[in-house]
Amino acid sequence: MSSQVRGGTRWKRFALVMVPSIAATAAVGVGLAQGALAASFSVSGQDFKVSADKLDGDDLLQYGSVAKGKGLDGKEAAHPVTISGFRRAEITNMCQSLVTPIPGLGPITMRLQTGNKGTPAVASNIYLDVAELDTDATFTDLDIGVAVGDAADKDHPTAPQANTVANGALFSQRAKKAVLTKVRQKAWATTAGTFTLPDLKLRLLSGDQPCYQDEK
């Protein structure tokens, strides 16, 4: 079974619908409203952008959660996210950027690029906590509406990320393969068992120079 979708997650849509895509679909608003989900660690007060020409992932599991931490103002903050876990993922021409305002200097962009010289970046046991996503996606052997506590089995080895699910009856979806192209996403966190980054380049750039500009 295959499904192709293009779209992004927003606050209002998060509580209402479940639409397949990468690291991100809207889901489980009731659980979020009741505080039924918990983040695996405290996130920073800044999200970051990631772009890629292609993400080819095996054994996808997606479900809604909350990334908790502190904002840059020091106050408690909580962000609705879709957690996407992959047993293995290859990422072609990946860019990650973070723009930070520096007093006296203005915005400074930290930008990382990898996998753009014919060899993709490769991650194992990777989880992405995503708030927004735009992509073209194809899913193979897709199951929508699986209870997240029962989503992992011998045929679907990706289990929920530790300490991110408090109610195993909540909504999730899984697929044996997910291929995403023209990926544009905002995320609060990424974790991986291993992450191999060929031809890695890290640069600090003056001004606002993210991996992509938001659509107006």
C-alpha atoms as a printed R data frame, in Angstrom:
    type eleno elety resid chain resno      x      y      z
1   ATOM     1    CA   MET     A     1  0.000  0.000  0.000
2   ATOM     2    CA   SER     A     2  1.368  3.427 -0.934
3   ATOM     3    CA   SER     A     3  0.226  6.917 -0.079
4   ATOM     4    CA   GLN     A     4  1.443 10.266 -1.411
5   ATOM     5    CA   VAL     A     5  0.901 13.440  0.580
6   ATOM     6    CA   ARG     A     6  2.221 16.982  0.618
7   ATOM     7    CA   GLY     A     7  1.584 19.101  3.674
8   ATOM     8    CA   GLY     A     8  2.715 20.660  6.966
9   ATOM     9    CA   THR     A     9  1.722 20.549 10.611
10  ATOM    10    CA   ARG     A    10  0.199 23.601 12.329
11  ATOM    11    CA   TRP     A    11 -1.199 24.156 15.851
12  ATOM    12    CA   LYS     A    12 -4.862 24.241 14.767
13  ATOM    13    CA   ARG     A    13 -4.552 21.182 12.539
14  ATOM    14    CA   PHE     A    14 -2.595 19.232 15.166
15  ATOM    15    CA   ALA     A    15 -5.696 18.633 17.257
16  ATOM    16    CA   LEU     A    16 -7.930 17.588 14.383
17  ATOM    17    CA   VAL     A    17 -6.409 15.334 11.735
18  ATOM    18    CA   MET     A    18 -3.876 12.625 10.896
19  ATOM    19    CA   VAL     A    19 -2.275 13.030  7.479
20  ATOM    20    CA   PRO     A    20  0.790 10.964  6.482
21  ATOM    21    CA   SER     A    21  4.115 12.787  6.028
22  ATOM    22    CA   ILE     A    22  7.833 12.770  7.473
23  ATOM    23    CA   ALA     A    23  8.522 13.655 10.612
24  ATOM    24    CA   ALA     A    24  5.317 15.192 10.972
25  ATOM    25    CA   THR     A    25  1.655 14.605 10.930
26  ATOM    26    CA   ALA     A    26 -1.024 16.123 13.009
27  ATOM    27    CA   ALA     A    27 -2.378 13.799 15.675
28  ATOM    28    CA   VAL     A    28 -3.764 12.986 19.115
29  ATOM    29    CA   GLY     A    29 -5.040 16.372 20.203
30  ATOM    30    CA   VAL     A    30 -7.140 14.906 23.005
31  ATOM    31    CA   GLY     A    31 -4.136 13.266 24.620
32  ATOM    32    CA   LEU     A    32 -2.173 16.502 24.394
33  ATOM    33    CA   ALA     A    33 -4.963 18.552 25.943
34  ATOM    34    CA   GLN     A    34 -5.066 16.175 28.902
35  ATOM    35    CA   GLY     A    35 -1.298 16.265 29.356
36  ATOM    36    CA   ALA     A    36 -1.123 12.554 28.575
37  ATOM    37    CA   LEU     A    37  2.212 12.709 26.762
38  ATOM    38    CA   ALA     A    38  5.702 13.621 27.968
39  ATOM    39    CA   ALA     A    39  8.914 14.624 26.233
40  ATOM    40    CA   SER     A    40 12.015 12.442 26.571
41  ATOM    41    CA   PHE     A    41 14.167 15.424 27.654
42  ATOM    42    CA   SER     A    42 13.945 19.178 28.109
43  ATOM    43    CA   VAL     A    43 14.331 20.946 24.764
44  ATOM    44    CA   SER     A    44 16.082 24.266 24.190
45  ATOM    45    CA   GLY     A    45 14.215 27.491 23.609
46  ATOM    46    CA   GLN     A    46 14.944 27.439 19.878
47  ATOM    47    CA   ASP     A    47 13.663 25.264 17.081
48  ATOM    48    CA   PHE     A    48 15.779 24.612 13.988
49  ATOM    49    CA   LYS     A    49 15.238 24.092 10.282
50  ATOM    50    CA   VAL     A    50 16.188 21.012  8.268
51  ATOM    51    CA   SER     A    51 16.015 20.555  4.511
52  ATOM    52    CA   ALA     A    52 16.916 17.557  2.358
53  ATOM    53    CA   ASP     A    53 16.554 16.471 -1.238
54  ATOM    54    CA   LYS     A    54 15.479 13.011 -0.079
55  ATOM    55    CA   LEU     A    55 14.910 10.943  3.064
56  ATOM    56    CA   ASP     A    56 14.637  7.180  2.502
57  ATOM    57    CA   GLY     A    57 13.546  5.546  5.755
58  ATOM    58    CA   ASP     A    58 12.815  1.985  6.901
59  ATOM    59    CA   ASP     A    59 10.280  0.927  9.565
60  ATOM    60    CA   LEU     A    60  8.592  4.246 10.297
61  ATOM    61    CA   LEU     A    61  6.559  4.901 13.452
62  ATOM    62    CA   GLN     A    62  4.740  8.250 13.917
63  ATOM    63    CA   TYR     A    63  2.762  9.544 16.875
64  ATOM    64    CA   GLY     A    64  1.995 12.819 18.622
65  ATOM    65    CA   SER     A    65  3.772 14.059 21.732
66  ATOM    66    CA   VAL     A    66  4.867 17.229 23.520
67  ATOM    67    CA   ALA     A    67  8.385 18.647 23.629
68  ATOM    68    CA   LYS     A    68  8.817 20.458 26.941
69  ATOM    69    CA   GLY     A    69 11.531 22.853 28.039
70  ATOM    70    CA   LYS     A    70 12.121 26.545 28.667
71  ATOM    71    CA   GLY     A    71 11.765 29.449 26.268
72  ATOM    72    CA   LEU     A    72 14.519 32.012 25.770
73  ATOM    73    CA   ASP     A    73 12.668 34.163 28.314
74  ATOM    74    CA   GLY     A    74 13.268 31.488 30.957
75  ATOM    75    CA   LYS     A    75  9.599 30.526 31.246
76  ATOM    76    CA   GLU     A    76  8.273 26.976 30.941
77  ATOM    77    CA   ALA     A    77  7.313 26.069 27.365
78  ATOM    78    CA   ALA     A    78  5.568 23.133 25.687
79  ATOM    79    CA   HIS     A    79  5.478 22.436 21.946
80  ATOM    80    CA   PRO     A    80  3.200 19.941 20.153
81  ATOM    81    CA   VAL     A    81  5.289 17.684 17.934
82  ATOM    82    CA   THR     A    82  4.960 14.601 15.821
83  ATOM    83    CA   ILE     A    83  7.666 12.088 16.652
84  ATOM    84    CA   SER     A    84  8.827 10.073 13.664
85  ATOM    85    CA   GLY     A    85 11.064  7.112 14.385
86  ATOM    86    CA   PHE     A    86 12.994  5.130 11.752
87  ATOM    87    CA   ARG     A    87 15.024  1.967 12.211
88  ATOM    88    CA   ARG     A    88 17.308  3.290  9.473
89  ATOM    89    CA   ALA     A    89 17.276  6.379  7.274
90  ATOM    90    CA   GLU     A    90 19.411  7.667  4.389
91  ATOM    91    CA   ILE     A    91 19.317 11.446  3.901
92  ATOM    92    CA   THR     A    92 20.579 13.072  0.701
93  ATOM    93    CA   ASN     A    93 21.829 16.685  0.652
94  ATOM    94    CA   MET     A    94 20.865 17.492  4.219
95  ATOM    95    CA   CYS     A    95 21.051 21.021  5.633
96  ATOM    96    CA   GLN     A    96 20.399 22.007  9.255
97  ATOM    97    CA   SER     A    97 20.328 25.630 10.407
98  ATOM    98    CA   LEU     A    98 19.778 27.661 13.552
99  ATOM    99    CA   VAL     A    99 19.545 31.459 13.604
100 ATOM   100    CA   THR     A   100 20.472 33.147 16.894
101 ATOM   101    CA   PRO     A   101 20.202 36.887 17.653
102 ATOM   102    CA   ILE     A   102 23.487 38.154 19.147
103 ATOM   103    CA   PRO     A   103 23.454 41.549 20.932
104 ATOM   104    CA   GLY     A   104 25.627 43.997 19.059
105 ATOM   105    CA   LEU     A   105 26.087 41.684 16.090
106 ATOM   106    CA   GLY     A   106 22.575 40.901 14.904
107 ATOM   107    CA   PRO     A   107 21.486 37.442 13.740
108 ATOM   108    CA   ILE     A   108 24.150 34.732 13.358
109 ATOM   109    CA   THR     A   109 23.312 31.543 11.450
110 ATOM   110    CA   MET     A   110 24.874 28.192 12.314
111 ATOM   111    CA   ARG     A   111 24.473 25.973  9.247
112 ATOM   112    CA   LEU     A   112 25.480 22.342  8.835
113 ATOM   113    CA   GLN     A   113 25.541 20.580  5.450
114 ATOM   114    CA   THR     A   114 26.244 16.925  4.657
115 ATOM   115    CA   GLY     A   115 25.459 14.161  2.182
116 ATOM   116    CA   ASN     A   116 25.653 16.340 -0.916
117 ATOM   117    CA   LYS     A   117 28.562 14.679 -2.770
118 ATOM   118    CA   GLY     A   118 26.973 11.402 -3.807
119 ATOM   119    CA   THR     A   119 27.033  9.702 -0.402
120 ATOM   120    CA   PRO     A   120 23.962 10.216  1.793
121 ATOM   121    CA   ALA     A   121 24.023 10.694  5.542
122 ATOM   122    CA   VAL     A   122 22.935  7.493  7.327
123 ATOM   123    CA   ALA     A   123 21.192  7.260 10.706
124 ATOM   124    CA   SER     A   124 20.067  4.287 12.766
125 ATOM   125    CA   ASN     A   125 17.312  4.353 15.382
126 ATOM   126    CA   ILE     A   126 16.586  7.993 14.649
127 ATOM   127    CA   TYR     A   127 13.692  9.980 16.151
128 ATOM   128    CA   LEU     A   128 12.656 13.437 14.949
129 ATOM   129    CA   ASP     A   129 10.444 15.764 17.023
130 ATOM   130    CA   VAL     A   130  8.900 17.934 14.323
131 ATOM   131    CA   ALA     A   131  6.522 20.901 14.493
132 ATOM   132    CA   GLU     A   132  6.173 21.750 10.790
133 ATOM   133    CA   LEU     A   133  6.796 19.827  7.586
134 ATOM   134    CA   ASP     A   134  6.418 20.321  3.850
135 ATOM   135    CA   THR     A   135  7.364 17.384  1.606
136 ATOM   136    CA   ASP     A   136  6.283 14.919 -1.062
137 ATOM   137    CA   ALA     A   137  5.955 11.472  0.547
138 ATOM   138    CA   THR     A   138  5.402  7.863 -0.482
139 ATOM   139    CA   PHE     A   139  4.596  5.184  2.135
140 ATOM   140    CA   THR     A   140  4.751  1.411  1.644
141 ATOM   141    CA   ASP     A   141  2.721 -1.039  3.771
142 ATOM   142    CA   LEU     A   142  1.070  1.756  5.720
143 ATOM   143    CA   ASP     A   143 -1.060  1.155  8.843
144 ATOM   144    CA   ILE     A   144 -3.008  4.178 10.142
145 ATOM   145    CA   GLY     A   145 -4.719  4.120 13.530
146 ATOM   146    CA   VAL     A   146 -2.478  1.664 15.391
147 ATOM   147    CA   ALA     A   147 -2.408  1.984 19.195
148 ATOM   148    CA   VAL     A   148  1.058  3.360 19.857
149 ATOM   149    CA   GLY     A   149  1.653  0.905 22.695
150 ATOM   150    CA   ASP     A   150  1.118 -2.032 20.325
151 ATOM   151    CA   ALA     A   151  2.787 -0.583 17.218
152 ATOM   152    CA   ALA     A   152  6.117 -2.422 17.596
153 ATOM   153    CA   ASP     A   153  6.276 -6.133 16.771
154 ATOM   154    CA   LYS     A   154  8.560 -8.539 14.907
155 ATOM   155    CA   ASP     A   155  7.511 -7.090 11.540
156 ATOM   156    CA   HIS     A   156  7.648 -3.455 12.746
157 ATOM   157    CA   PRO     A   157 10.726 -3.179 14.996
158 ATOM   158    CA   THR     A   158 10.624  0.578 15.644
159 ATOM   159    CA   ALA     A   159  9.250  1.189 19.154
160 ATOM   160    CA   PRO     A   160  8.182  4.548 20.613
161 ATOM   161    CA   GLN     A   161 11.006  6.719 21.878
162 ATOM   162    CA   ALA     A   162 11.613  6.199 25.604
163 ATOM   163    CA   ASN     A   163  9.523  8.355 27.958
164 ATOM   164    CA   THR     A   164  7.445  9.986 25.205
165 ATOM   165    CA   VAL     A   165  4.226  7.969 25.589
166 ATOM   166    CA   ALA     A   166  2.147  7.856 28.779
167 ATOM   167    CA   ASN     A   167 -0.963  6.257 27.258
168 ATOM   168    CA   GLY     A   168 -0.351  3.267 24.996
169 ATOM   169    CA   ALA     A   169 -3.879  3.423 23.559
170 ATOM   170    CA   LEU     A   170 -3.261  6.691 21.720
171 ATOM   171    CA   PHE     A   171 -3.103  7.036 17.931
172 ATOM   172    CA   SER     A   172 -0.082  6.215 15.768
173 ATOM   173    CA   GLN     A   173  0.745  5.120 12.253
174 ATOM   174    CA   ARG     A   174  3.506  2.902 10.903
175 ATOM   175    CA   ALA     A   175  4.978  1.919  7.521
176 ATOM   176    CA   LYS     A   176  7.670 -0.458  6.320
177 ATOM   177    CA   LYS     A   177  9.149  2.298  4.156
178 ATOM   178    CA   ALA     A   178  8.753  6.045  3.796
179 ATOM   179    CA   VAL     A   179 10.407  8.038  1.009
180 ATOM   180    CA   LEU     A   180 10.246 11.828  1.291
181 ATOM   181    CA   THR     A   181 11.526 14.298 -1.269
182 ATOM   182    CA   LYS     A   182 11.936 18.085 -1.177
183 ATOM   183    CA   VAL     A   183 11.859 18.032  2.615
184 ATOM   184    CA   ARG     A   184 11.414 21.297  4.534
185 ATOM   185    CA   GLN     A   185 10.833 20.991  8.268
186 ATOM   186    CA   LYS     A   186 11.083 22.770 11.620
187 ATOM   187    CA   ALA     A   187 12.051 20.561 14.559
188 ATOM   188    CA   TRP     A   188 12.688 20.811 18.286
189 ATOM   189    CA   ALA     A   189 14.886 17.735 18.678
190 ATOM   190    CA   THR     A   190 16.567 14.833 16.877
191 ATOM   191    CA   THR     A   191 18.086 11.761 18.512
192 ATOM   192    CA   ALA     A   192 19.831  8.802 16.886
193 ATOM   193    CA   GLY     A   193 21.708  5.670 17.877
194 ATOM   194    CA   THR     A   194 24.304  6.453 15.205
195 ATOM   195    CA   PHE     A   195 24.453  9.242 12.631
196 ATOM   196    CA   THR     A   196 27.108  9.133  9.903
197 ATOM   197    CA   LEU     A   197 27.615 12.519  8.187
198 ATOM   198    CA   PRO     A   198 29.862 12.383  5.085
199 ATOM   199    CA   ASP     A   199 31.534 15.590  3.840
200 ATOM   200    CA   LEU     A   200 30.280 17.482  6.883
201 ATOM   201    CA   LYS     A   201 30.578 21.271  6.749
202 ATOM   202    CA   LEU     A   202 29.698 23.535  9.683
203 ATOM   203    CA   ARG     A   203 29.691 27.295  9.166
204 ATOM   204    CA   LEU     A   204 28.802 30.393 11.176
205 ATOM   205    CA   LEU     A   205 27.295 32.979  8.842
206 ATOM   206    CA   SER     A   206 26.504 36.614  9.460
207 ATOM   207    CA   GLY     A   207 22.814 37.446  9.064
208 ATOM   208    CA   ASP     A   208 19.676 35.378  8.640
209 ATOM   209    CA   GLN     A   209 20.750 32.601  6.231
210 ATOM   210    CA   PRO     A   210 18.723 29.459  7.051
211 ATOM   211    CA   CYS     A   211 18.520 26.315  4.927
212 ATOM   212    CA   TYR     A   212 15.290 27.660  3.413
213 ATOM   213    CA   GLN     A   213 13.051 30.690  3.720
214 ATOM   214    CA   ASP     A   214  9.500 30.410  5.030
215 ATOM   215    CA   GLU     A   215  6.755 30.774  2.479
216 ATOM   216    CA   LYS     A   216  4.914 34.084  2.667
